[in-house]
mmCIF file of C-alpha atoms in Angstrom:
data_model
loop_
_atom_site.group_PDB
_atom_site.id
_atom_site.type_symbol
_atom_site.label_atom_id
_atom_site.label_comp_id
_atom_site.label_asym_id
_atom_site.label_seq_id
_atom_site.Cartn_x
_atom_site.Cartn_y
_atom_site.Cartn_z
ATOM 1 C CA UNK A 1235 36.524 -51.536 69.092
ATOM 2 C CA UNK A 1236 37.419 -53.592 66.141
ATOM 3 C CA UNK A 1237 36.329 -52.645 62.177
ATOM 4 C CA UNK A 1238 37.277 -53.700 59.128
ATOM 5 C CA UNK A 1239 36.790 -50.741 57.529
ATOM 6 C CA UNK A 1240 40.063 -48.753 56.813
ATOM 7 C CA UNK A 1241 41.016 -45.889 58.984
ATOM 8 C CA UNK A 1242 37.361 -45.403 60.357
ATOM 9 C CA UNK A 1243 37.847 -42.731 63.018
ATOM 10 C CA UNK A 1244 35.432 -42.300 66.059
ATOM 11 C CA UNK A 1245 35.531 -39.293 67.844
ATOM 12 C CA UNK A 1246 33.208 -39.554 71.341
ATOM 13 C CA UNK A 1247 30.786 -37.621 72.946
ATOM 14 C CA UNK A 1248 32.087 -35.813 75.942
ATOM 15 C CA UNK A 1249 28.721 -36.709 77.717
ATOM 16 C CA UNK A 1250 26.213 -38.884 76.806
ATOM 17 C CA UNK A 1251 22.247 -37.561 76.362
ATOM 18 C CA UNK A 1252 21.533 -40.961 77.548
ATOM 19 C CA UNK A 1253 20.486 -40.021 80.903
ATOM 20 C CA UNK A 1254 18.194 -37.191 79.533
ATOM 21 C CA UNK A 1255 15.590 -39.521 77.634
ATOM 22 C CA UNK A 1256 12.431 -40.559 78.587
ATOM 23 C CA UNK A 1257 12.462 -43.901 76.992
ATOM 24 C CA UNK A 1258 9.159 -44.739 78.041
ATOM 25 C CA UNK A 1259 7.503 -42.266 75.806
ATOM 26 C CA UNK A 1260 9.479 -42.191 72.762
ATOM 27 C CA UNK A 1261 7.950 -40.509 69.418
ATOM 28 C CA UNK A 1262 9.263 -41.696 66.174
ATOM 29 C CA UNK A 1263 12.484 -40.191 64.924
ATOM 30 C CA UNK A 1264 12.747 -37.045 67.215
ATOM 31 C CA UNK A 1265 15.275 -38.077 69.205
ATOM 32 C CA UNK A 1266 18.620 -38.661 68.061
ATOM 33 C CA UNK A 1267 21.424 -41.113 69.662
ATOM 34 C CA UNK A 1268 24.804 -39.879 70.599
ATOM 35 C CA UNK A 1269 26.663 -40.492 67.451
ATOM 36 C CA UNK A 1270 26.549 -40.699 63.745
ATOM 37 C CA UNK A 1271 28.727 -42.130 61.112
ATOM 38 C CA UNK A 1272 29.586 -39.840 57.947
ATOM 39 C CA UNK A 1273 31.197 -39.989 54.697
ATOM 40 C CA UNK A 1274 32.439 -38.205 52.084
ATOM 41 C CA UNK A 1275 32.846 -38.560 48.557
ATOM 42 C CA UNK A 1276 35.557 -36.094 46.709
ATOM 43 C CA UNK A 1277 37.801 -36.118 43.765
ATOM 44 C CA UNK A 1278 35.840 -39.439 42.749
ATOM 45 C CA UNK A 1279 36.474 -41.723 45.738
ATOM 46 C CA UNK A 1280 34.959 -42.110 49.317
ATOM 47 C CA UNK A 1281 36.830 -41.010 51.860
ATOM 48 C CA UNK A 1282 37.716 -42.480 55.017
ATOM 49 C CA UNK A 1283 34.591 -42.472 57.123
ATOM 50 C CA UNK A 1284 34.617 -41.144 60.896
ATOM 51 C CA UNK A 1285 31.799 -41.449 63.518
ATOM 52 C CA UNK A 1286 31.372 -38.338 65.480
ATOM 53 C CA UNK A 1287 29.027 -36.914 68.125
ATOM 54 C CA UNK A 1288 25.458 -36.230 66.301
ATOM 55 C CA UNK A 1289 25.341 -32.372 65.176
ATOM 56 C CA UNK A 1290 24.278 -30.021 62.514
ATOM 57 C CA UNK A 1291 25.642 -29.961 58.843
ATOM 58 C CA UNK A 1292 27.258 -27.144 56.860
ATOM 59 C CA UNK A 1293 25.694 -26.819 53.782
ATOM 60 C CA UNK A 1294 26.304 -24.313 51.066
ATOM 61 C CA UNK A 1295 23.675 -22.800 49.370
ATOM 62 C CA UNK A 1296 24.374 -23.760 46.448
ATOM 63 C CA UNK A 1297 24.793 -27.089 47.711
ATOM 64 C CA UNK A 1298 23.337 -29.057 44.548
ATOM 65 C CA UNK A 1299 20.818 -31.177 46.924
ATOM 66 C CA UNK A 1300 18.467 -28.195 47.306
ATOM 67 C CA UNK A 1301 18.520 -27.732 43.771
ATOM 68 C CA UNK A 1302 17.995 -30.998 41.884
ATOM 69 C CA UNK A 1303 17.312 -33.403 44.485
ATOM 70 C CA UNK A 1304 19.729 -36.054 44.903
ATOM 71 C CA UNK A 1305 18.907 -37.147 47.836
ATOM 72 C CA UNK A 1306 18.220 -41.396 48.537
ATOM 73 C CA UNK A 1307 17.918 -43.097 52.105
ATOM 74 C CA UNK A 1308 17.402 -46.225 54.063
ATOM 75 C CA UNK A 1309 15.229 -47.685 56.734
ATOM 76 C CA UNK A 1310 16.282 -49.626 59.347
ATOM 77 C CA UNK A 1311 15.950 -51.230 63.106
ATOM 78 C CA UNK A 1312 18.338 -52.239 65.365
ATOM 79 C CA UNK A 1313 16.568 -54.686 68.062
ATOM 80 C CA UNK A 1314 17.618 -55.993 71.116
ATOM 81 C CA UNK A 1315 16.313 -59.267 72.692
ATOM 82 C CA UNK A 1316 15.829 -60.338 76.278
ATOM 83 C CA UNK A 1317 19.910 -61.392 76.560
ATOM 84 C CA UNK A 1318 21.012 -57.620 75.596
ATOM 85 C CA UNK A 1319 21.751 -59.061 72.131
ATOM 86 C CA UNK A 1320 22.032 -56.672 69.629
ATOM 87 C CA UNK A 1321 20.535 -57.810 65.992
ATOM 88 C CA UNK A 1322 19.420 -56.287 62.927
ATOM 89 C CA UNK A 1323 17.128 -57.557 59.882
ATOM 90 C CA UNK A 1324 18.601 -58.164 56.694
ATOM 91 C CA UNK A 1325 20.714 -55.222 56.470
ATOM 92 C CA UNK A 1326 22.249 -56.483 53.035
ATOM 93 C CA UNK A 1327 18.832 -56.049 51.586
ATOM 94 C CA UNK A 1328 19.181 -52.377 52.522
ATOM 95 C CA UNK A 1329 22.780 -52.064 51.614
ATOM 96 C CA UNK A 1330 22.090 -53.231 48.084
ATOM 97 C CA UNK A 1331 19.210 -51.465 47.538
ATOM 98 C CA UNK A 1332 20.947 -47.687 48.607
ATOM 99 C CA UNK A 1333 23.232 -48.238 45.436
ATOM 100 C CA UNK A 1334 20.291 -49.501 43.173
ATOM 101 C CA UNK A 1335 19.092 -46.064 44.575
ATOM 102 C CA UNK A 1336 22.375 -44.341 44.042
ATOM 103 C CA UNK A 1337 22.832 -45.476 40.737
ATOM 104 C CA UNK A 1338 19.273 -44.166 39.319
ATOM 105 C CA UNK A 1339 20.104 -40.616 40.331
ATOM 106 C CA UNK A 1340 23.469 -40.430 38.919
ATOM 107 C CA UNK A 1341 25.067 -40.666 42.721
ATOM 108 C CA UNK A 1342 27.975 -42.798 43.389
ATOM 109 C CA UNK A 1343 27.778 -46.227 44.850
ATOM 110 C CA UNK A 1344 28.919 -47.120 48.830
ATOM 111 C CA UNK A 1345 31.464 -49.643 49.339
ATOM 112 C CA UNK A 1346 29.419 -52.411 51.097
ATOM 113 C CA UNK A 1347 32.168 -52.408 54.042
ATOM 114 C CA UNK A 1348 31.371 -48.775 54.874
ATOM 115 C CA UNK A 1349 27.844 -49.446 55.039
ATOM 116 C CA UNK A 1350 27.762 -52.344 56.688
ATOM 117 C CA UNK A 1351 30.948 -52.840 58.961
ATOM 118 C CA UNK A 1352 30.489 -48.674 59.750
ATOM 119 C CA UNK A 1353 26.834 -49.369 60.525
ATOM 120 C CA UNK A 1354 27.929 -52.379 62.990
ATOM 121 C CA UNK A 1355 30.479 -50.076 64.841
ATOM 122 C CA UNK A 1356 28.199 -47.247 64.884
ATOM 123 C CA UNK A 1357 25.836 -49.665 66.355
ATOM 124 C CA UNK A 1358 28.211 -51.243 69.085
ATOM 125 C CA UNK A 1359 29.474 -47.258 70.465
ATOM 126 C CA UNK A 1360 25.566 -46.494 70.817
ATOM 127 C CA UNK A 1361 24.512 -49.981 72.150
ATOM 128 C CA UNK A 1362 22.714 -48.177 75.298
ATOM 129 C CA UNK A 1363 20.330 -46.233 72.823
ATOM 130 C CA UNK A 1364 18.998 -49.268 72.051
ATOM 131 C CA UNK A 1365 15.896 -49.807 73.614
ATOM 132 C CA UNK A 1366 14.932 -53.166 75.346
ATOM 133 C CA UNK A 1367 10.787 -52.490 75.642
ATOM 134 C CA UNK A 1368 8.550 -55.161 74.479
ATOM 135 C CA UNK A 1369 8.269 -53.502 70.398
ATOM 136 C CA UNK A 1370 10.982 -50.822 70.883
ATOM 137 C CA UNK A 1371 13.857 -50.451 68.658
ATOM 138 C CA UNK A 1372 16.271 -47.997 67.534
ATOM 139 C CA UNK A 1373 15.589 -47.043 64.031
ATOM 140 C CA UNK A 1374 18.319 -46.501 61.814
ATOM 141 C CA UNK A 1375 18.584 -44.087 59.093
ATOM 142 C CA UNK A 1376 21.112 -44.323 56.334
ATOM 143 C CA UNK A 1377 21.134 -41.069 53.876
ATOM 144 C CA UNK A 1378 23.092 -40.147 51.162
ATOM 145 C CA UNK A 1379 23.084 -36.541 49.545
ATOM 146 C CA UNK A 1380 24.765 -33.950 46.841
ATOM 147 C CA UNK A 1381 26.715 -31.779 48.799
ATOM 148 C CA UNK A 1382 28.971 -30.781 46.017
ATOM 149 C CA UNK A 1383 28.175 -26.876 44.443
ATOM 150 C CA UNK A 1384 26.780 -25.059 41.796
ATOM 151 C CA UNK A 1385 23.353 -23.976 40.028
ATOM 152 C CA UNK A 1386 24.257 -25.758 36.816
ATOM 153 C CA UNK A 1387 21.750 -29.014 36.113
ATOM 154 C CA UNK A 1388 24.307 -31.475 36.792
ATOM 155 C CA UNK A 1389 25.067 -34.082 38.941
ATOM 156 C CA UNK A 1390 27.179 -33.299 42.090
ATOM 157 C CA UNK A 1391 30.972 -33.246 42.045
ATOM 158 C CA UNK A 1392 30.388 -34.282 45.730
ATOM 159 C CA UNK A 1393 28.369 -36.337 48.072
ATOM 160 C CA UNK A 1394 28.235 -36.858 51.233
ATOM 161 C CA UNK A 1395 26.458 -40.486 53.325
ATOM 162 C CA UNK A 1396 25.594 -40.275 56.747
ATOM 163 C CA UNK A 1397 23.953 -43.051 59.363
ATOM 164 C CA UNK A 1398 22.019 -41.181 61.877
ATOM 165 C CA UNK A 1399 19.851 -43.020 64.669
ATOM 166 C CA UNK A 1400 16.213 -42.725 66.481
ATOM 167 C CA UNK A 1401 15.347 -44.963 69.803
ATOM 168 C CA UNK A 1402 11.740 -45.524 68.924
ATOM 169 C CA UNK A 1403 8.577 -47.368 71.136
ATOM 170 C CA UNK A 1404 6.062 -49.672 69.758
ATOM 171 C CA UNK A 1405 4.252 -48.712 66.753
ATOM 172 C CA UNK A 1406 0.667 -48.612 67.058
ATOM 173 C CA UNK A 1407 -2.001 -47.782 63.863
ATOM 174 C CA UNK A 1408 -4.435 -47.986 65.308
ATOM 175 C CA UNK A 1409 -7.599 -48.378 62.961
ATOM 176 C CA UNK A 1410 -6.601 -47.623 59.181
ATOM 177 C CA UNK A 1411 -9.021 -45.875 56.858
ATOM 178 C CA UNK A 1412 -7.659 -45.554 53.106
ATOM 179 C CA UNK A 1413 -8.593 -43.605 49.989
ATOM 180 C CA UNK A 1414 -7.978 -45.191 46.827
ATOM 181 C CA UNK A 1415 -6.155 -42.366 45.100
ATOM 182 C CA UNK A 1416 -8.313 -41.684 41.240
ATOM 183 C CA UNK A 1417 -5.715 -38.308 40.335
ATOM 184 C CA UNK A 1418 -2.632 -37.964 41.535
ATOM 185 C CA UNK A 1419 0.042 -40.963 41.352
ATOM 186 C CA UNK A 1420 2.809 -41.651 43.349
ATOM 187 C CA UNK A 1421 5.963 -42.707 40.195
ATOM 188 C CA UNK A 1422 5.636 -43.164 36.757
ATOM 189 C CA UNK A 1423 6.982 -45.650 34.207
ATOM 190 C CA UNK A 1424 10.559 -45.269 34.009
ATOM 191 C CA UNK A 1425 10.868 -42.659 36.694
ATOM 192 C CA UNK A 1426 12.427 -43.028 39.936
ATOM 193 C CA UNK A 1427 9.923 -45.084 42.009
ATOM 194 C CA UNK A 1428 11.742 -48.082 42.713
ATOM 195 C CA UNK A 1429 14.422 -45.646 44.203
ATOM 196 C CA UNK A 1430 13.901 -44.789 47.903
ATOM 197 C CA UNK A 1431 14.446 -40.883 46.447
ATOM 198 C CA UNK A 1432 13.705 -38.186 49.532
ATOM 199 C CA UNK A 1433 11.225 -36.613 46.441
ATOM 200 C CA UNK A 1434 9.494 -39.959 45.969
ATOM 201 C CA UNK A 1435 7.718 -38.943 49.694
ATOM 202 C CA UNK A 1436 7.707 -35.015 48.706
ATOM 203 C CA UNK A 1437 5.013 -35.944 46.140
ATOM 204 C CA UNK A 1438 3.253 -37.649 48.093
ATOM 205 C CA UNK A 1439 2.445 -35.083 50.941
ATOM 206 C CA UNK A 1440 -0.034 -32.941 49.197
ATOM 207 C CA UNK A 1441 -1.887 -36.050 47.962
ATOM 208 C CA UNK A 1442 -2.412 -37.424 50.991
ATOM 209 C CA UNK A 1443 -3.062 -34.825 52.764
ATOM 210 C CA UNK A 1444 -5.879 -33.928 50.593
ATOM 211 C CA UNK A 1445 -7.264 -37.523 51.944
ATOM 212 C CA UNK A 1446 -6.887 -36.897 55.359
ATOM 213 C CA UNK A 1447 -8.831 -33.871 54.727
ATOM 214 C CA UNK A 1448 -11.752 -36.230 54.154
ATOM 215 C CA UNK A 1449 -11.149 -38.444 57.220
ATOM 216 C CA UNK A 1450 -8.747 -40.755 55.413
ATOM 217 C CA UNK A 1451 -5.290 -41.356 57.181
ATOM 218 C CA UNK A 1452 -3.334 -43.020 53.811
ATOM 219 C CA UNK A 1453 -3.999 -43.174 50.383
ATOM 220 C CA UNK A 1454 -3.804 -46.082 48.283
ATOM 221 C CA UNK A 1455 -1.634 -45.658 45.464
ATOM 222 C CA UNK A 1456 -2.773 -46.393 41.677
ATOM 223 C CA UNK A 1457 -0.783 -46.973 38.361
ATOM 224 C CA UNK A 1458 -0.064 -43.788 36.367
ATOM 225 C CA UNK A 1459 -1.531 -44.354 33.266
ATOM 226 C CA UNK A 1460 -5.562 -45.496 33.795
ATOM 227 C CA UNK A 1461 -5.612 -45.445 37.841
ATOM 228 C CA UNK A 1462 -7.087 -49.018 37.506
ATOM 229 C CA UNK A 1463 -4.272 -50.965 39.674
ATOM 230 C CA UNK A 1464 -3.562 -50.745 43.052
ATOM 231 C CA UNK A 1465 0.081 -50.452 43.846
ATOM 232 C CA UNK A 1466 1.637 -49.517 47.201
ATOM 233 C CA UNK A 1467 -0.424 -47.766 50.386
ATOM 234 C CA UNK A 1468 1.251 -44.960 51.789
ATOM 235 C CA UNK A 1469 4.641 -45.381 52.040
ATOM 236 C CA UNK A 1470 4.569 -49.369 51.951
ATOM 237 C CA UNK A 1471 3.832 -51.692 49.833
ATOM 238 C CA UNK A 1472 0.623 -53.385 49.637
ATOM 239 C CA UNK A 1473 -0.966 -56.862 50.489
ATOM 240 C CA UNK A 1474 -4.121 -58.029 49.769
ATOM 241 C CA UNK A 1475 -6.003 -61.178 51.150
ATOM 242 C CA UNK A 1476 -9.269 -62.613 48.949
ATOM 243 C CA UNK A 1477 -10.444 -66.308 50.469
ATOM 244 C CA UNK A 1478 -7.519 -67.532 51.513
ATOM 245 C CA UNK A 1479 -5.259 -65.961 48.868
ATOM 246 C CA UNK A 1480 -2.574 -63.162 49.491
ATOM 247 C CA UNK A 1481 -2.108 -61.309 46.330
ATOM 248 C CA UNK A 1482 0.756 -58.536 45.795
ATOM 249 C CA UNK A 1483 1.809 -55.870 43.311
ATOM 250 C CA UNK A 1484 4.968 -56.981 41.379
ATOM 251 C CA UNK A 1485 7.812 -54.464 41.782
ATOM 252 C CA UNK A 1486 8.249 -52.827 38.499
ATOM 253 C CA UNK A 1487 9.370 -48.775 37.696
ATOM 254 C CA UNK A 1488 7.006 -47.712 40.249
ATOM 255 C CA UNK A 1489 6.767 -50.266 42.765
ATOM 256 C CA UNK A 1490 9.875 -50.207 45.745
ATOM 257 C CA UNK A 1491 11.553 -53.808 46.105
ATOM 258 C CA UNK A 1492 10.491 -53.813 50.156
ATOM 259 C CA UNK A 1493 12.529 -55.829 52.420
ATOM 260 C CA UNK A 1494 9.172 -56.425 54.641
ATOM 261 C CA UNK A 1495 7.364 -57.389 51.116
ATOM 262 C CA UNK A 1496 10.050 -59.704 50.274
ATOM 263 C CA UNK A 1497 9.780 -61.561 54.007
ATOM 264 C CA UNK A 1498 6.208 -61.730 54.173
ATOM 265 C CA UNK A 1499 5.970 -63.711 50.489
ATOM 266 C CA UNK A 1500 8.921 -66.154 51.878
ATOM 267 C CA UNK A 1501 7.164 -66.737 55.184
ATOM 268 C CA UNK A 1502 3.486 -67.311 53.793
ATOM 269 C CA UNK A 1503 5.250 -69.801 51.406
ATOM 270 C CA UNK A 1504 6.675 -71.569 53.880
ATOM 271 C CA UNK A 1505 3.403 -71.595 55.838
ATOM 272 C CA UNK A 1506 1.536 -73.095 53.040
ATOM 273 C CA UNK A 1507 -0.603 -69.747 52.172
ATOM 274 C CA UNK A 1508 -1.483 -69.368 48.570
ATOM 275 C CA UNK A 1509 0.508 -66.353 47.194
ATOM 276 C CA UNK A 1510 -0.038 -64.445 44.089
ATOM 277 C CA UNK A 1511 2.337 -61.766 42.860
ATOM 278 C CA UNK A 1512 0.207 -59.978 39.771
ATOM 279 C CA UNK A 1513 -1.668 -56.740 39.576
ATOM 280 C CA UNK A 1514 -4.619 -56.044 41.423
ATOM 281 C CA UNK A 1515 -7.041 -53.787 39.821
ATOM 282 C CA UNK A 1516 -8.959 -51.165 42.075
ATOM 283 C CA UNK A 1517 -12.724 -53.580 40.080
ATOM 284 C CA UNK A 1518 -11.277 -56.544 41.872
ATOM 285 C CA UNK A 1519 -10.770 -54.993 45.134
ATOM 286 C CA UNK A 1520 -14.055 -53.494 45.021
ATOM 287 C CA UNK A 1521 -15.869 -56.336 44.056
ATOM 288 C CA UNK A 1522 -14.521 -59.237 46.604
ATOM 289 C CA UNK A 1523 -15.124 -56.504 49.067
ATOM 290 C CA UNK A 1524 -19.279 -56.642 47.881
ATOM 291 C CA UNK A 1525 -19.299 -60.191 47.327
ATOM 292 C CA UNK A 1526 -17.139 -60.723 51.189
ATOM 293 C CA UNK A 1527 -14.481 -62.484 49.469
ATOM 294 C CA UNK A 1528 -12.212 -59.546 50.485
ATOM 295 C CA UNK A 1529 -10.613 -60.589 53.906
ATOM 296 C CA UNK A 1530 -7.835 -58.406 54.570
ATOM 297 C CA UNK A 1531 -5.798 -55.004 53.586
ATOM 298 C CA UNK A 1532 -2.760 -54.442 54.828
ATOM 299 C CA UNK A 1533 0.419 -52.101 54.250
ATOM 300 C CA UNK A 1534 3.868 -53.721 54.661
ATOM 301 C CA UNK A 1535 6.867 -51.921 55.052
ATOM 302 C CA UNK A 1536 10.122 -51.464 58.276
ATOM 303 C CA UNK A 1537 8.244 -48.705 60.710
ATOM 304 C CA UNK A 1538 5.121 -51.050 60.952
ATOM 305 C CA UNK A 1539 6.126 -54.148 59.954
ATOM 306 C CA UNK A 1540 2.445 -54.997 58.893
ATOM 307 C CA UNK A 1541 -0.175 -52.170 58.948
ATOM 308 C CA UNK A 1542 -3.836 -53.713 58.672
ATOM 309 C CA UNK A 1543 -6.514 -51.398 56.664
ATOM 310 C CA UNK A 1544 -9.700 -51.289 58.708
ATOM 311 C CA UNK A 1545 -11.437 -49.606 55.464
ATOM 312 C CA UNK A 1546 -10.980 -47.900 51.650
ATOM 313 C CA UNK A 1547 -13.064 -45.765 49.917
ATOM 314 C CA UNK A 1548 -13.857 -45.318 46.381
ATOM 315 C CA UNK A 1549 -15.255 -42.711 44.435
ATOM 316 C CA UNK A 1550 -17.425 -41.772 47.256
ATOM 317 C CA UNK A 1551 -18.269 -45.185 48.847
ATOM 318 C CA UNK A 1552 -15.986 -46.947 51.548
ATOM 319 C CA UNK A 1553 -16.010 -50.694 52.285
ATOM 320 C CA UNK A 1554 -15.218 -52.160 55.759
ATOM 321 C CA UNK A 1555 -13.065 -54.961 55.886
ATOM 322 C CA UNK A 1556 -14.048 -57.525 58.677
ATOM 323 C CA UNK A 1557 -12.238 -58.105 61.507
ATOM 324 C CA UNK A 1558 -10.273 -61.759 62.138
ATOM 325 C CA UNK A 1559 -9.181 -63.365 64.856
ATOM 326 C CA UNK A 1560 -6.449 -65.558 63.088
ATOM 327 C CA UNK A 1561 -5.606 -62.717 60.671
ATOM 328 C CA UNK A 1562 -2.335 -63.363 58.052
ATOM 329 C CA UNK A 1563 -1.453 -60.335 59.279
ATOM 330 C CA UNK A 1564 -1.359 -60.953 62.864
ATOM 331 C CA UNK A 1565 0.011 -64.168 62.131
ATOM 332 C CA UNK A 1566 2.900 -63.165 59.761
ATOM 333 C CA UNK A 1567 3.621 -60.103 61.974
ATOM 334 C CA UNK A 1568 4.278 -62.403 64.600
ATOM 335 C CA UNK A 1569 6.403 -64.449 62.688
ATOM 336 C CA UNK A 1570 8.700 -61.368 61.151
ATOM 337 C CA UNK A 1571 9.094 -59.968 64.849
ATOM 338 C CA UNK A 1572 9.697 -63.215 66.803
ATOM 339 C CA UNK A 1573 13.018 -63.200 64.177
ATOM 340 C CA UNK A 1574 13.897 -59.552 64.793
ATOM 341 C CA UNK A 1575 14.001 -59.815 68.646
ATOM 342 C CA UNK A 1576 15.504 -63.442 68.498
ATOM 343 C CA UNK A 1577 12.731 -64.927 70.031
ATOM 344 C CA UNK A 1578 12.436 -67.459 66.941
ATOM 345 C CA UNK A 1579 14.662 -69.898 65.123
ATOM 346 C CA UNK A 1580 15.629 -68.033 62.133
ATOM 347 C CA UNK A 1581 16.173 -70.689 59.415
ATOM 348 C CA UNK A 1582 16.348 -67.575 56.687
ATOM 349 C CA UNK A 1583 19.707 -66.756 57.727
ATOM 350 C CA UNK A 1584 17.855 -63.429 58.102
ATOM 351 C CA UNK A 1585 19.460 -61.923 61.596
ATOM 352 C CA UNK A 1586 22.518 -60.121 61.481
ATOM 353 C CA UNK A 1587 24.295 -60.448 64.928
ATOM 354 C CA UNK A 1588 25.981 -56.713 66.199
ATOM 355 C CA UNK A 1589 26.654 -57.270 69.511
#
């Protein structure tokens, strides 16, 4: 198997788990592919990285991770189209944004050739884990952590970046109901929300959950400061269609850069759909959604692709959004995965061939 990364070692599985998986009824990330690729960073330089058979970590305790929280990842898919073509979906996009990650928490940045040429080798030994099903995928997760020691406030002396890997089924919503969050917020001006930080989605559990208590599955995130602008919903970022308009938060402090985002705003352009990137303030929302201006909600981000909201609710009122038939999110959905599974001309230059 050919690399260009320097003295990558792969160590096999004695026997595969292949033949133990029920692919037909896959839940997301609980099952794990054969292999992963690690590296580690010591003395001040990475390493050279090895793929080995998935297994557990050794960790000290005082491992500075479970201390002070440097701790950034990736998401990912691998897809595979009706040849047995193996693709992924602007994985540059991803392995820039780990080190814009890495560098806000003080971590130190991946070569791009470990990322990307060990993520294309990784890819290539576990090609079978793959899975072939009409919306399927194998969902990739690139981590990086402080393994290096000690209780003093400090960053790490060491670190340590794995790529693990999750054969996953279609993703289905089902009907969305959000609460437009009036307390709690999910970053803060010139904090770490642009980062894809592990605590970024720690603060966000007891939030949420505190919505799903009232029949809510997701909040809708606000600003920090007056709670008057909506800015990402859930875990993705947020789109929002009044008329024929698509509006968008800018990315900003709080606001992640998403790869999905980024897509959808190129392929409405190209589609002729009015875009707006501005704020959008929770009155606005509100307001097209009483006068039946507001036509669609939706969350955009890699598990989903494009999550529509069925309905939000506001300081104890919720508004339905109506249902379309030719929906921008259907459409651009459609669009976006027609280029993942190669079933599309990709004139992006989007794909990125594995195998």
């Amino acid at each position: 198997m050919e690399t260009s990364v320097k003295n990558l070692s792969i160590e096999k599985v004695k026997t595969s788990r292949l033949s133990e998986i029920d692919f037909d009824n896959l839940s997301f990330g609980s099952v794990f592919a054969d292999h992963m690729l690690i590296c580690e960073y010591v003395d001040g330089a990475w390493q050279s990285p090895k793929i080995v058979p998935y297994q557990p970590l050794s960790l000290e305790p005082s491992a500075k991770v479970f201390h002070y929280g440097q701790a950034i990842f990736e998401g990912m898919k691998a897809y595979k189209d009706s040849e047995g073509g193996v693709w992924l979906f602007r994985p540059q996009e991803n392995q820039k944004r780990l080190n814009i990650s890495a560098k806000r928490l003080a971590m130190p940045e991946l070569p791009e050739e470990v990322f990307m040429d060990g993520l294309r080798t990784l890819l290539q030994l576990d090609e079978k884990w793959i899975p072939q099903a009409a919306g399927s995928s194998l969902y990739v997760r690139p981590f990086m952590f402080a393994s290096g020691t000690g209780f003093h406030a400090s960053p790490a002396d060491s670190y340590t970046f794995i790529i693990a890997c999750a054969p996953s089924g279609a993703y289905f919503s089902g009907k969305v109901s959000v609460l437009i969050e009036e307390k709690y917020s999910r970053a803060a001006n010139g904090g770490v929300g642009y980062a894809k930080a592990g605590g970024n989605y720690a603060g966000q559990f007891y939030p949420t959950q505190l919505a799903v208590d009232k029949g809510y599955q997701q909040v809708i995130w606000t600003d920090d400061v007056s709670h008057e602008y909506i800015e990402e919903a859930g875990a993705m970022n947020v789109f929002v269609r009044i008329g024929d308009t698509l509006i968008t938060s800018p990315v900003s402090d709080r606001i992640l850069d998403g790869v999905t985002r980024k897509s959808i705003l190129t392929l409405a352009e190209d589609l002729g759909i009015p875009t707006e990137v501005r704020k959008i303030s929770v009155h606005e929302l509100v307001e097209a959604a009483k006068e039946g201006s507001l036509k669609e909600l939706f969350g955009a981000g890699t598990a989903a692709v494009i999550s529509p909201i069925a309905s939000f609710g506001y300081k104890g009122k919720d508004y339905e959004l109506p249902e379309l038939e030719d929906s921008y999110a259907h459409k651009l959905k459609k669009m976006i995965t027609d280029i993942q599974y190669n079933r599309a001309e990709d004139k992006f230059g989007w794909r990125y061939s594995v195998l």
